[in-house]
Every structure is written in structure tokens, then in C-alpha cells.
PDB file of C-alpha atoms in Angstrom:
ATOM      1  CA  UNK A 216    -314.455 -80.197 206.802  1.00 51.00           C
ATOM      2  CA  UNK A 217    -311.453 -80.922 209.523  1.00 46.00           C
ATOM      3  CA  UNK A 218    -311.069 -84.136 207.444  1.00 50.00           C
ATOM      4  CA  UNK A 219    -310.700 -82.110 203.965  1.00 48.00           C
ATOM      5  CA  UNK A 220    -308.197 -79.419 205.820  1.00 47.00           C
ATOM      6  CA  UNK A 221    -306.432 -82.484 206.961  1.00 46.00           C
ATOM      7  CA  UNK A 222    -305.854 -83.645 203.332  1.00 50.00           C
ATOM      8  CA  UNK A 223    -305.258 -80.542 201.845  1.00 51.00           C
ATOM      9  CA  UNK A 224    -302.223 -79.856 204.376  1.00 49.00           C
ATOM     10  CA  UNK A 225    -300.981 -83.523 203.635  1.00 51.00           C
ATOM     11  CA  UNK A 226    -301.030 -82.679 199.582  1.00 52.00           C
ATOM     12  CA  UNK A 227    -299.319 -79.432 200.125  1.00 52.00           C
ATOM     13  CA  UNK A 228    -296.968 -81.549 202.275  1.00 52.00           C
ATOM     14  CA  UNK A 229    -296.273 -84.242 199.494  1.00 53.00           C
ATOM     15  CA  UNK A 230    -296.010 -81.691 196.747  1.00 49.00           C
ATOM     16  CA  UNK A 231    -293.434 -79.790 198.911  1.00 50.00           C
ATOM     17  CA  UNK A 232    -291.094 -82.683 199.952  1.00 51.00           C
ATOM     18  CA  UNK A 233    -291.416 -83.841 196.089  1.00 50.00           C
ATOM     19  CA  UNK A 234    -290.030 -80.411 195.198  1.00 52.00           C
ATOM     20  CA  UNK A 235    -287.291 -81.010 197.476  1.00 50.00           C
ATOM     21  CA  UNK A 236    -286.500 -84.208 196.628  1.00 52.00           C
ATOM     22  CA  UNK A 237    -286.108 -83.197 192.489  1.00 53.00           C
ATOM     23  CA  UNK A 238    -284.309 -79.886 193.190  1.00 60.00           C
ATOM     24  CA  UNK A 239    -280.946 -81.749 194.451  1.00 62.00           C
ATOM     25  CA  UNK A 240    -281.356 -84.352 191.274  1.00 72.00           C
ATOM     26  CA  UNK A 241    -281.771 -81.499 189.190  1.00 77.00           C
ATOM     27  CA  UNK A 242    -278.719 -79.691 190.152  1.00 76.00           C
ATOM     28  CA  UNK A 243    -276.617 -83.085 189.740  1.00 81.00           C
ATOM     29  CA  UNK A 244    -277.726 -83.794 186.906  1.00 80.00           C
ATOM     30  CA  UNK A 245    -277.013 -80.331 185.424  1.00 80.00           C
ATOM     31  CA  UNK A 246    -273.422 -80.942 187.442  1.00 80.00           C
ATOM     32  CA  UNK A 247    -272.709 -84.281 185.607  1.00 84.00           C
ATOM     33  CA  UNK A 248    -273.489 -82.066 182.175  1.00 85.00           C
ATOM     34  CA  UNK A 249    -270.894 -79.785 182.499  1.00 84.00           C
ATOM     35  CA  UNK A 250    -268.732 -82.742 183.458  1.00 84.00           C
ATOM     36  CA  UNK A 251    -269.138 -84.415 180.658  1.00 87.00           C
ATOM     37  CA  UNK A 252    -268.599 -81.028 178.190  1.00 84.00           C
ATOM     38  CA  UNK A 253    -265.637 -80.107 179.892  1.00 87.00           C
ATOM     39  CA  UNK A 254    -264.364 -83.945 179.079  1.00 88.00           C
ATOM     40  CA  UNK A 255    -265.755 -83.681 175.696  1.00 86.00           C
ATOM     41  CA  UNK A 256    -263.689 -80.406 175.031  1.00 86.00           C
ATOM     42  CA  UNK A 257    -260.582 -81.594 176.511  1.00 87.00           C
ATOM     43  CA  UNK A 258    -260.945 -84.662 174.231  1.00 87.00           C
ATOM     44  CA  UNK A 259    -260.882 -82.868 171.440  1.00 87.00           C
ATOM     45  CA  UNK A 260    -258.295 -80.430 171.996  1.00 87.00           C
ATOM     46  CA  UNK A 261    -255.930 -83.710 172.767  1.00 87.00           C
ATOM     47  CA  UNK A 262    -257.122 -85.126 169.247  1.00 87.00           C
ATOM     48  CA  UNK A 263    -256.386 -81.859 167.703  1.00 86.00           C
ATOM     49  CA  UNK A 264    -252.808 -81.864 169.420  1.00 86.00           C
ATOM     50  CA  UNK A 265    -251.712 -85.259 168.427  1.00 86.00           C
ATOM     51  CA  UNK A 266    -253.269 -84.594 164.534  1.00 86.00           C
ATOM     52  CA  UNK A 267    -250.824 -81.195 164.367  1.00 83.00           C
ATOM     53  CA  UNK A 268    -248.159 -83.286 165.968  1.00 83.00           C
ATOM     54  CA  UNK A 269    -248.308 -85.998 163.194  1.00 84.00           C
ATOM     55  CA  UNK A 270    -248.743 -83.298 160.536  1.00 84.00           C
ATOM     56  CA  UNK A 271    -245.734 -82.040 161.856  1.00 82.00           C
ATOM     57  CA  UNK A 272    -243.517 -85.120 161.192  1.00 82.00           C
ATOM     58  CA  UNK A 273    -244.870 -85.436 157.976  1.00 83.00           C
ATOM     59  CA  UNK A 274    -244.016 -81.935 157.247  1.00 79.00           C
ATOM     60  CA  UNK A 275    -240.738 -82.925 157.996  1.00 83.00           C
ATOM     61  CA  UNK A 276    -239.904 -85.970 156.294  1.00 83.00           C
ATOM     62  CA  UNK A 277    -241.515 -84.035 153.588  1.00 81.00           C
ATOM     63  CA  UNK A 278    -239.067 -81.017 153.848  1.00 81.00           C
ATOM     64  CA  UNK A 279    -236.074 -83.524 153.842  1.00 84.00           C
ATOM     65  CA  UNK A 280    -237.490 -85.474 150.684  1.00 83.00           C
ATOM     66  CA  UNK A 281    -238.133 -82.468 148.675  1.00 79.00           C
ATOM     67  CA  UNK A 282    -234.498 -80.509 149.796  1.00 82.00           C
ATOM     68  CA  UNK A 283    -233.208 -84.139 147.994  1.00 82.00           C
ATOM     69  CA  UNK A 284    -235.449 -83.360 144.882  1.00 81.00           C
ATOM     70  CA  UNK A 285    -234.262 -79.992 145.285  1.00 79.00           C
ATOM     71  CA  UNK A 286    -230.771 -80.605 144.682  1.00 80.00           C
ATOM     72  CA  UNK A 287    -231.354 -83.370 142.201  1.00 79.00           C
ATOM     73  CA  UNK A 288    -233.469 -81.218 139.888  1.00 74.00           C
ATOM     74  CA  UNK A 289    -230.557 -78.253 140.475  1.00 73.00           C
ATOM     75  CA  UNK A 290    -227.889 -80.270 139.302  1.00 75.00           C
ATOM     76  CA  UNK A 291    -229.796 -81.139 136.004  1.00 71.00           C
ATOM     77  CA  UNK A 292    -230.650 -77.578 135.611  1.00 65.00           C
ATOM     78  CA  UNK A 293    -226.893 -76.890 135.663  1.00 66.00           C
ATOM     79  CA  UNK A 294    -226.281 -79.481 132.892  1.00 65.00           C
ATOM     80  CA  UNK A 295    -228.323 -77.733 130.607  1.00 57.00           C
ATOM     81  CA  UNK A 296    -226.906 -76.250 127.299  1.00 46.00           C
ATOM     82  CA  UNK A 297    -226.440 -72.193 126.600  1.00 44.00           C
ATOM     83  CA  UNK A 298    -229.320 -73.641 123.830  1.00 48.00           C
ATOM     84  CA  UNK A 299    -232.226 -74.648 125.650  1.00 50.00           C
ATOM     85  CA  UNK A 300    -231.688 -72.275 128.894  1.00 45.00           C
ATOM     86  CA  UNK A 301    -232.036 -69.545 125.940  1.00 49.00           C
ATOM     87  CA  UNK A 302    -235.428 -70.888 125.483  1.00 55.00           C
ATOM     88  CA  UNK A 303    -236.326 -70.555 129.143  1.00 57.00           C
ATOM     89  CA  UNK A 304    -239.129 -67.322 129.709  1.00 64.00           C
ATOM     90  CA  UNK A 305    -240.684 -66.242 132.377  1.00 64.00           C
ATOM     91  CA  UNK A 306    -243.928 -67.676 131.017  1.00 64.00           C
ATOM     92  CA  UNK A 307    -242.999 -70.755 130.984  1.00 66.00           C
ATOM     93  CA  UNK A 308    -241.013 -70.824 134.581  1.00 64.00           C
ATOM     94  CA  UNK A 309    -243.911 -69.083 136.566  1.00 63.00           C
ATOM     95  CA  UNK A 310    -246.205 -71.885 134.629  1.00 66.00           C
ATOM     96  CA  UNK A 311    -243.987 -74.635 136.146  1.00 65.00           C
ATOM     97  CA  UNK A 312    -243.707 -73.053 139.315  1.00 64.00           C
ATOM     98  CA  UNK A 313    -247.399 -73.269 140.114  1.00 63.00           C
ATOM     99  CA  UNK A 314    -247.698 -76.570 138.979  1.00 62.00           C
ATOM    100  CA  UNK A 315    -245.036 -77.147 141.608  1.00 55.00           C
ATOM    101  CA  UNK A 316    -246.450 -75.875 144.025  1.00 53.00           C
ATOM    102  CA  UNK A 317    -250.389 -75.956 143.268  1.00 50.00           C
ATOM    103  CA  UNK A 318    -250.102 -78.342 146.523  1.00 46.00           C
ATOM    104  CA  UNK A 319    -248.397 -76.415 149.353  1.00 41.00           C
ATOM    105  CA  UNK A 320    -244.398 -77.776 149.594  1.00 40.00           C
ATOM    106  CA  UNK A 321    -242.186 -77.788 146.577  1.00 36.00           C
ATOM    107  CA  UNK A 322    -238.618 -75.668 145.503  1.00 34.00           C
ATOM    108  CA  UNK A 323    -237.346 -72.773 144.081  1.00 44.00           C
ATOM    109  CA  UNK A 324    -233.827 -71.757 142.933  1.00 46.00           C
ATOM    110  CA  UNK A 325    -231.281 -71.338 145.535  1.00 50.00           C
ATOM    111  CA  UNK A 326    -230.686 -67.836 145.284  1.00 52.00           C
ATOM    112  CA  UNK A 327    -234.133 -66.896 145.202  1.00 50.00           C
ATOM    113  CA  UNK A 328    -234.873 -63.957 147.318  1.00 47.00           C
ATOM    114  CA  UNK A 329    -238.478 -64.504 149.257  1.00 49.00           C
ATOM    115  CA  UNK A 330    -240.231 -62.675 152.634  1.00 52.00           C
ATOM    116  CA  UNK A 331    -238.342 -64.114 154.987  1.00 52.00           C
ATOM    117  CA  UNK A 332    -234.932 -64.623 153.296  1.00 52.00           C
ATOM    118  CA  UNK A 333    -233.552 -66.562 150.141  1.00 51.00           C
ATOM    119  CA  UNK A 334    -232.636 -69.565 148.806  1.00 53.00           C
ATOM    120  CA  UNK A 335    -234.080 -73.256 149.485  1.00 54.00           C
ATOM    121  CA  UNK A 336    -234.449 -73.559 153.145  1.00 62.00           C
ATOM    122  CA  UNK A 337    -236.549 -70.152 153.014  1.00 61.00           C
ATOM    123  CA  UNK A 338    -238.832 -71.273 150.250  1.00 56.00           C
ATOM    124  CA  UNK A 339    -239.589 -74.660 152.085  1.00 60.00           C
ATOM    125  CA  UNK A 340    -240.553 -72.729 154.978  1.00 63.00           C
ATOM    126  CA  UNK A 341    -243.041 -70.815 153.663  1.00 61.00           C
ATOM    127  CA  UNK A 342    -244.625 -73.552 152.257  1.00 60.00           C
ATOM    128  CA  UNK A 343    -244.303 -75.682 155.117  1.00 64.00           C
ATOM    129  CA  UNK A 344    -245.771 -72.903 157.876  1.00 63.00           C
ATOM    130  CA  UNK A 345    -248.782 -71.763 154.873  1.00 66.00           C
ATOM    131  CA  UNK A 346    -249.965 -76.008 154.414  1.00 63.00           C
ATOM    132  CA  UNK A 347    -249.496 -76.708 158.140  1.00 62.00           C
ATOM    133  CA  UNK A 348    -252.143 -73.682 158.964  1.00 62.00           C
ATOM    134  CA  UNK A 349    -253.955 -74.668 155.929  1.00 66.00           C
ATOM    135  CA  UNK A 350    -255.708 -78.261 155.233  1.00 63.00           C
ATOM    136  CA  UNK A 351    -256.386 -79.643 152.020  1.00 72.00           C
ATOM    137  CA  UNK A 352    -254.366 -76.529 150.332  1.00 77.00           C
ATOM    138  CA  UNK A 353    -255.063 -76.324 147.184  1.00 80.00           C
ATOM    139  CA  UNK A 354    -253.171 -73.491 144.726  1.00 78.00           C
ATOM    140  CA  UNK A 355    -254.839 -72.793 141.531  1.00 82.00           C
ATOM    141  CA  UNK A 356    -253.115 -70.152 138.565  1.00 81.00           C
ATOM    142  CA  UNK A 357    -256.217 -67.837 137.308  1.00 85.00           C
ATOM    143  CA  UNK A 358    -253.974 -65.221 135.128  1.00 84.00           C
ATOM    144  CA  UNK A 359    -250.688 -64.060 134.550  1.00 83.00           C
ATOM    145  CA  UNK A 360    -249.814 -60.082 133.489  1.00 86.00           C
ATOM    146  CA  UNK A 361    -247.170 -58.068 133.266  1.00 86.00           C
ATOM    147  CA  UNK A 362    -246.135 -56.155 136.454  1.00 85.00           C
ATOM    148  CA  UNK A 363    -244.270 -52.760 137.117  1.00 85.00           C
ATOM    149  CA  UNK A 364    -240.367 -53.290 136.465  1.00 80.00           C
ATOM    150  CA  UNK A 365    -239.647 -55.987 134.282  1.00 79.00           C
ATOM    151  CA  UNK A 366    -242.118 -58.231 136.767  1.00 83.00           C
ATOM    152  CA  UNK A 367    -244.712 -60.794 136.624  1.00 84.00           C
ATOM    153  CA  UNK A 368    -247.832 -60.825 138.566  1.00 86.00           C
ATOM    154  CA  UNK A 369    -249.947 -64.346 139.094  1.00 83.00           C
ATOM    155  CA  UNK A 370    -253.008 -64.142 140.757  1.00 86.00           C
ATOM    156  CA  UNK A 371    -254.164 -67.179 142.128  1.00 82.00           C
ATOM    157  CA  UNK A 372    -256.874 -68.626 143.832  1.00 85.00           C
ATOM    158  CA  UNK A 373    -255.930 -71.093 146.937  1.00 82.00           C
ATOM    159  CA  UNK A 374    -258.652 -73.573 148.243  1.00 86.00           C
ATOM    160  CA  UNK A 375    -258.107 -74.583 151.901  1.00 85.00           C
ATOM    161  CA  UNK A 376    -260.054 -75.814 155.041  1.00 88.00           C
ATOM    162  CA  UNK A 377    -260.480 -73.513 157.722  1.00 88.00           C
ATOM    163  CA  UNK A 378    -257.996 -74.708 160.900  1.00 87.00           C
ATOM    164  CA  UNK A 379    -257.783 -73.848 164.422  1.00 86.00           C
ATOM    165  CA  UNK A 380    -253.798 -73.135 163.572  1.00 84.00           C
ATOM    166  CA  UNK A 381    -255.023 -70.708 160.689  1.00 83.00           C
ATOM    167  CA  UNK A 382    -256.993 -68.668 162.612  1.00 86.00           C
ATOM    168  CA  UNK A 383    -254.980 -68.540 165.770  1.00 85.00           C
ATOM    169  CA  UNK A 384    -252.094 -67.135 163.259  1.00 81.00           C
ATOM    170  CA  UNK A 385    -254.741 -65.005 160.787  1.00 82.00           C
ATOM    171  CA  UNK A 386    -257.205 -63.772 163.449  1.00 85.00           C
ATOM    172  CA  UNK A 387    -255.884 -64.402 166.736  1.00 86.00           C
ATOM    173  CA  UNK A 388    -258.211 -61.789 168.686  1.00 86.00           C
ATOM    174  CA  UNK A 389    -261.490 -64.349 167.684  1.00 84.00           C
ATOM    175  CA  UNK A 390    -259.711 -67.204 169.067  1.00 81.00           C
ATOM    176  CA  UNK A 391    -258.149 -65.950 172.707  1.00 80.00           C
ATOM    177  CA  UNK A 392    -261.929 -64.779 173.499  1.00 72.00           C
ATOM    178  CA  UNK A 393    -263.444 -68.020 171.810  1.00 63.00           C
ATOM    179  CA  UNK A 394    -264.122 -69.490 175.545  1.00 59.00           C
ATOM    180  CA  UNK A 395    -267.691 -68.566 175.726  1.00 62.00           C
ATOM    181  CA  UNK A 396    -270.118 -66.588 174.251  1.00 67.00           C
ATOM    182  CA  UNK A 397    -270.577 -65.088 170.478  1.00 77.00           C
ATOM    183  CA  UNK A 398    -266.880 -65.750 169.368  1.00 78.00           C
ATOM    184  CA  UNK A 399    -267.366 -69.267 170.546  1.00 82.00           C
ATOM    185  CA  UNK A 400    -270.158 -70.126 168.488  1.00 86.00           C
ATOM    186  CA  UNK A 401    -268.339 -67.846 165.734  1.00 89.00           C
ATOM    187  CA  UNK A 402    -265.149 -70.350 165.930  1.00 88.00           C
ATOM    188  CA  UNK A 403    -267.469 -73.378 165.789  1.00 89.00           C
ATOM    189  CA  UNK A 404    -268.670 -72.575 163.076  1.00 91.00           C
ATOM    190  CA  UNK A 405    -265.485 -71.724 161.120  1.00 91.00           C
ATOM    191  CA  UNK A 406    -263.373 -74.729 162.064  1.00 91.00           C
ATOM    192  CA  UNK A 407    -263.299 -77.191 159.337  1.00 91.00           C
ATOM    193  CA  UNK A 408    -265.038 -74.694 156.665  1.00 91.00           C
ATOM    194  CA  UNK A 409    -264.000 -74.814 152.866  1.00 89.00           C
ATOM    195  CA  UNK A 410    -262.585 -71.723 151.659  1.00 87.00           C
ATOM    196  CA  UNK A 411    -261.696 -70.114 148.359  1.00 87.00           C
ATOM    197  CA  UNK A 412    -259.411 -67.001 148.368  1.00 83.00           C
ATOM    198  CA  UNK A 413    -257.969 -64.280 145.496  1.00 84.00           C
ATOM    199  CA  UNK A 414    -254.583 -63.952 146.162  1.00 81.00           C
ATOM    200  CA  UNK A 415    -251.496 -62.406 144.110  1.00 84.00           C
ATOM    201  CA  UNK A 416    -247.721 -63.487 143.522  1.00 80.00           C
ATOM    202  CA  UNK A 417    -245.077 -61.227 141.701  1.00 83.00           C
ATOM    203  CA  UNK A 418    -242.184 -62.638 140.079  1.00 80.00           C
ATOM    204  CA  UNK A 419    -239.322 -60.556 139.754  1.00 81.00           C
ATOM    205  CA  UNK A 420    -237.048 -62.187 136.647  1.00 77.00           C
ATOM    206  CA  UNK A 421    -233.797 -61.483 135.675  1.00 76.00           C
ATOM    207  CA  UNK A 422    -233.131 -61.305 131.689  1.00 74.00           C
ATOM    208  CA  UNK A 423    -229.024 -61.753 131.601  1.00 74.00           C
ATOM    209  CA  UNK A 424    -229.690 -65.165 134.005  1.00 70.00           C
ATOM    210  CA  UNK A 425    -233.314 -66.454 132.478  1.00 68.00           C
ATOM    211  CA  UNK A 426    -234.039 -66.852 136.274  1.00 70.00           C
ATOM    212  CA  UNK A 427    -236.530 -65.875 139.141  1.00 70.00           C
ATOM    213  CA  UNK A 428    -234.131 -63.603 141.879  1.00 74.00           C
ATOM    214  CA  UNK A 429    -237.506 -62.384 144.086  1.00 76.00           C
ATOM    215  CA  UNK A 430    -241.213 -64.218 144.823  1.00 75.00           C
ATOM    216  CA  UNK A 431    -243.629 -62.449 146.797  1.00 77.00           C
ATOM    217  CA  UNK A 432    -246.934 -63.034 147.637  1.00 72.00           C
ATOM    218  CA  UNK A 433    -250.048 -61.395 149.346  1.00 69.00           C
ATOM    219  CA  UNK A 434    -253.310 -62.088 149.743  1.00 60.00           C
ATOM    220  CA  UNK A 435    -256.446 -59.699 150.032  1.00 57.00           C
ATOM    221  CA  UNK A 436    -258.012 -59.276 153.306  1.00 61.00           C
ATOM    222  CA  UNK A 437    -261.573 -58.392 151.535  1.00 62.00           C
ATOM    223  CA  UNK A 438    -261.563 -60.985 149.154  1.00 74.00           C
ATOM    224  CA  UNK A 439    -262.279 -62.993 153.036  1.00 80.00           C
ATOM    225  CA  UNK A 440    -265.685 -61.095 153.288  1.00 86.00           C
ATOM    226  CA  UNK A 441    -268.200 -62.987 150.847  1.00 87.00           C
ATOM    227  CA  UNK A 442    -266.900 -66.390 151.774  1.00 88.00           C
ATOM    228  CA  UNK A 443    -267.006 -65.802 155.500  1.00 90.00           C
ATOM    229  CA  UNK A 444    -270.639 -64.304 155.161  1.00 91.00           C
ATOM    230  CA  UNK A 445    -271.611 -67.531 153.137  1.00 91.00           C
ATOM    231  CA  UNK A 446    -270.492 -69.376 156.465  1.00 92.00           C
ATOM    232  CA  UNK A 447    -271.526 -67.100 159.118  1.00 92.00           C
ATOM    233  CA  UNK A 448    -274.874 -65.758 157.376  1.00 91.00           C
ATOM    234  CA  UNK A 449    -274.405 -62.283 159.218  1.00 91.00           C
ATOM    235  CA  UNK A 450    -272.180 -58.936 158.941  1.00 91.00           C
ATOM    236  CA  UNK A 451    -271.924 -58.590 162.437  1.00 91.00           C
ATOM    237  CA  UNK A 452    -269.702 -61.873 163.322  1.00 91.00           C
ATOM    238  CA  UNK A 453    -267.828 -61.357 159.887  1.00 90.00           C
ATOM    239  CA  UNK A 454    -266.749 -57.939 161.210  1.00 90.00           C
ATOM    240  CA  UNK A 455    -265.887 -60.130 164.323  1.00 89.00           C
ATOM    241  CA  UNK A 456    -263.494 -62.415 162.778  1.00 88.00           C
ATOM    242  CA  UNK A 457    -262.079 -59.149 160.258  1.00 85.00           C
ATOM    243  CA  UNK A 458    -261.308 -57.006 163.218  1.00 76.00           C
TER     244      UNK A 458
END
């Protein structure tokens, strides 16, 4: 019996020592883990840096080209006869200007008032700060009517991938508490998302010029709730990216 004590107590004493030996491994190991996430999330957030710098440049060798287009297609417009600017409508211009712009940067008149000021340089900048938030922007014409005033409404429908930059500037509240937890996984799952949204533009034209003097768009904040519930697949982190 002394002999079966004897290896009992040396069992118990293996077992314990073999406890002690894994419970230091295990911690490293979990150690090394977090490690390597933390280095995988700094890694991306440098990719993501030097992609928005180099959309950035692009942006702006894009703004330069297109002010040159700008004043090109201007100076042509000026040329025109009294006959065929009579046979400009707003029809016709608001048709043009969407398939100008159906991709993010193009031109307006230069006296054309918009949000944030008129003319050119305004228009561009629109364009420019809506496709750098925006990937793959795509800006499609569904309908035109007639609008209170003399105006024009377009609504629209604009296809875009979900970005980082767009919902920093759209819902910044999910993306300053994104650094653990539900908004996390919420942002995760939203970054690089398709998305289809209703949105309207009204055209304010001038009969005694034949030309656009106001653009001014908004989009609809609800039209956001069936395509975010498609992503998310519940109400509860859809009202926590709506607010």
C-alpha cells in the first residue's frame, strides 16, 4: 500500500509540474497573438493611408485635366449661334449633365451657384470630396419632373463601395467607438460593401439665358435602411450606424 501512496503522490506531482510548465506557454502564446493582430491592424491602416494618398494625386491631376476641358468646352459654348442655343432646354442640359457626371468629377457652367459656392472650382469640389469618400461611384438618372418654381428635379440612384473615409464623414459616431466591441464588428462588416442609394438633384434654370444658375442635391437618410439591413442582417446595429 506505502508503494501505491508513493505513486499516487509522484502522479499528482507530474500532473502538477506539467500544469505549470503549459500555463507560462499558454500565456506566450496568447501574448505573441495579440502581437501579431496589433501588426496586422497597423498594416492595414498604413495600406489604407498610402491607397487615399494615391487617390488623392489622382484626384488632382484629375481636377487640373478636367478645369482644361472645362474651359475648352466653355469657349465652344460661347461660339455658338443665337440659333442653336435657342434649341437648348432644360431636358436636354440636365440629360447631358448626368452623363457628365454619371462617374463622380466632371463641370458645370461658371456661374453656377452650388452648396458650397459657384462657379467651376466649387463644382469640382464637390465631386472631388463625394468620389474620394466614395469607391467605384457610380451615378445613374432614374426620372426627371418638374419641380416648384420654374425647377427641375432628377432623382438618381448612385452605386458606391462602402469606405472607411465615407463613414468617418457620414457616420462618424460608429467609427471613433469602432476599437472594440459591437461597432467593431459593425465597421468590419461595412467596409468594402456595395451600396445602392435614392438620391435627388434640383436644377434651377433660367429661361432669358437657356442656362443652369443653381444645382443642389440631397440624399435620403432612410433610403440607407434596407441596404444596410441586407449587410448587417439585424435592426439593432442598423440603428447603430443611423444614430
Amino acid at each position: 500500500m506505502a508503494s501505491t501512496m508513493a505513486q499516487g503522490t509522484e502522479s499528482t506531482s507530474e500532473a502538477a509540474s506539467h500544469d505549470q510548465e503549459n500555463t507560462p506557454n499558454s500565456d506566450l502564446d496568447d501574448y505573441r497573438r495579440l502581437l501579431q493582430h496589433r501588426q496586422s491592424r497597423r498594416d492595414i491602416q498604413r495600406r489604407y493611408r498610402a491607397k487615399l494618398h494615391a487617390r488623392s494625386v489622382s484626384f488632382e491631376r484629375n481636377v487640373e485635366r478636367l478645369k482644361d476641358e472645362v474651359a475648352r468646352l466653355d469657349e465652344e459654348y460661347r461660339r455658338l449661334t443665337a440659333n442653336s442655343l435657342s434649341s437648348t432646354t432644360p431636358w436636354n442640359l440636365m440629360a447631358e449633365y448626368f452623363s457628365l457626371f454619371r462617374d463622380g468629377l466632371t463641370t458645370m457652367t461658371p456661374e453656377v451657384m452650388v452648396k458650397n459656392g459657384s462657379g467651376i472650382d466649387a463644382m469640382l469640389e464637390i465631386w472631388r470630396s463625394i468620389s474620394m469618400r466614395r469607391d467605384d461611384l457610380h451615378v445613374r438618372l432614374e426620372r426627371l419632373e418638374n419641380g416648384p418654381g420654374g425647377s427641375f428635379i432628377a432623382t438618381t440612384k448612385c452605386y458606391f463601395t462602402i469606405t472607411r473615409s465615407m463613414l468617418l464623414q457620414e457616420f462618424p459616431h460608429v467609427v471613433m467607438n469602432s476599437d472594440e466591441g459591437r461597432p467593431l464588428l459593425v465597421v468590419e462588416k461595412l467596409l468594402g460593401q456595395q451600396i445602392a442609394l435614392l438620391s435627388e438633384v434640383r436644377f434651377d434654370w433660367d429661361e432669358s439665358t437657356g442656362r443652369m444658375t443653381a444645382v443642389t442635391g440631397r440624399y435620403f437618410k432612410a433610403e440607407m435602411l434596407m441596404p444596410l439591413l441586407k449587410i448587417l442582417s439585424n435592426l439593432e446595429d442598423v440603428a447603430l450606424v443611423l444614430g
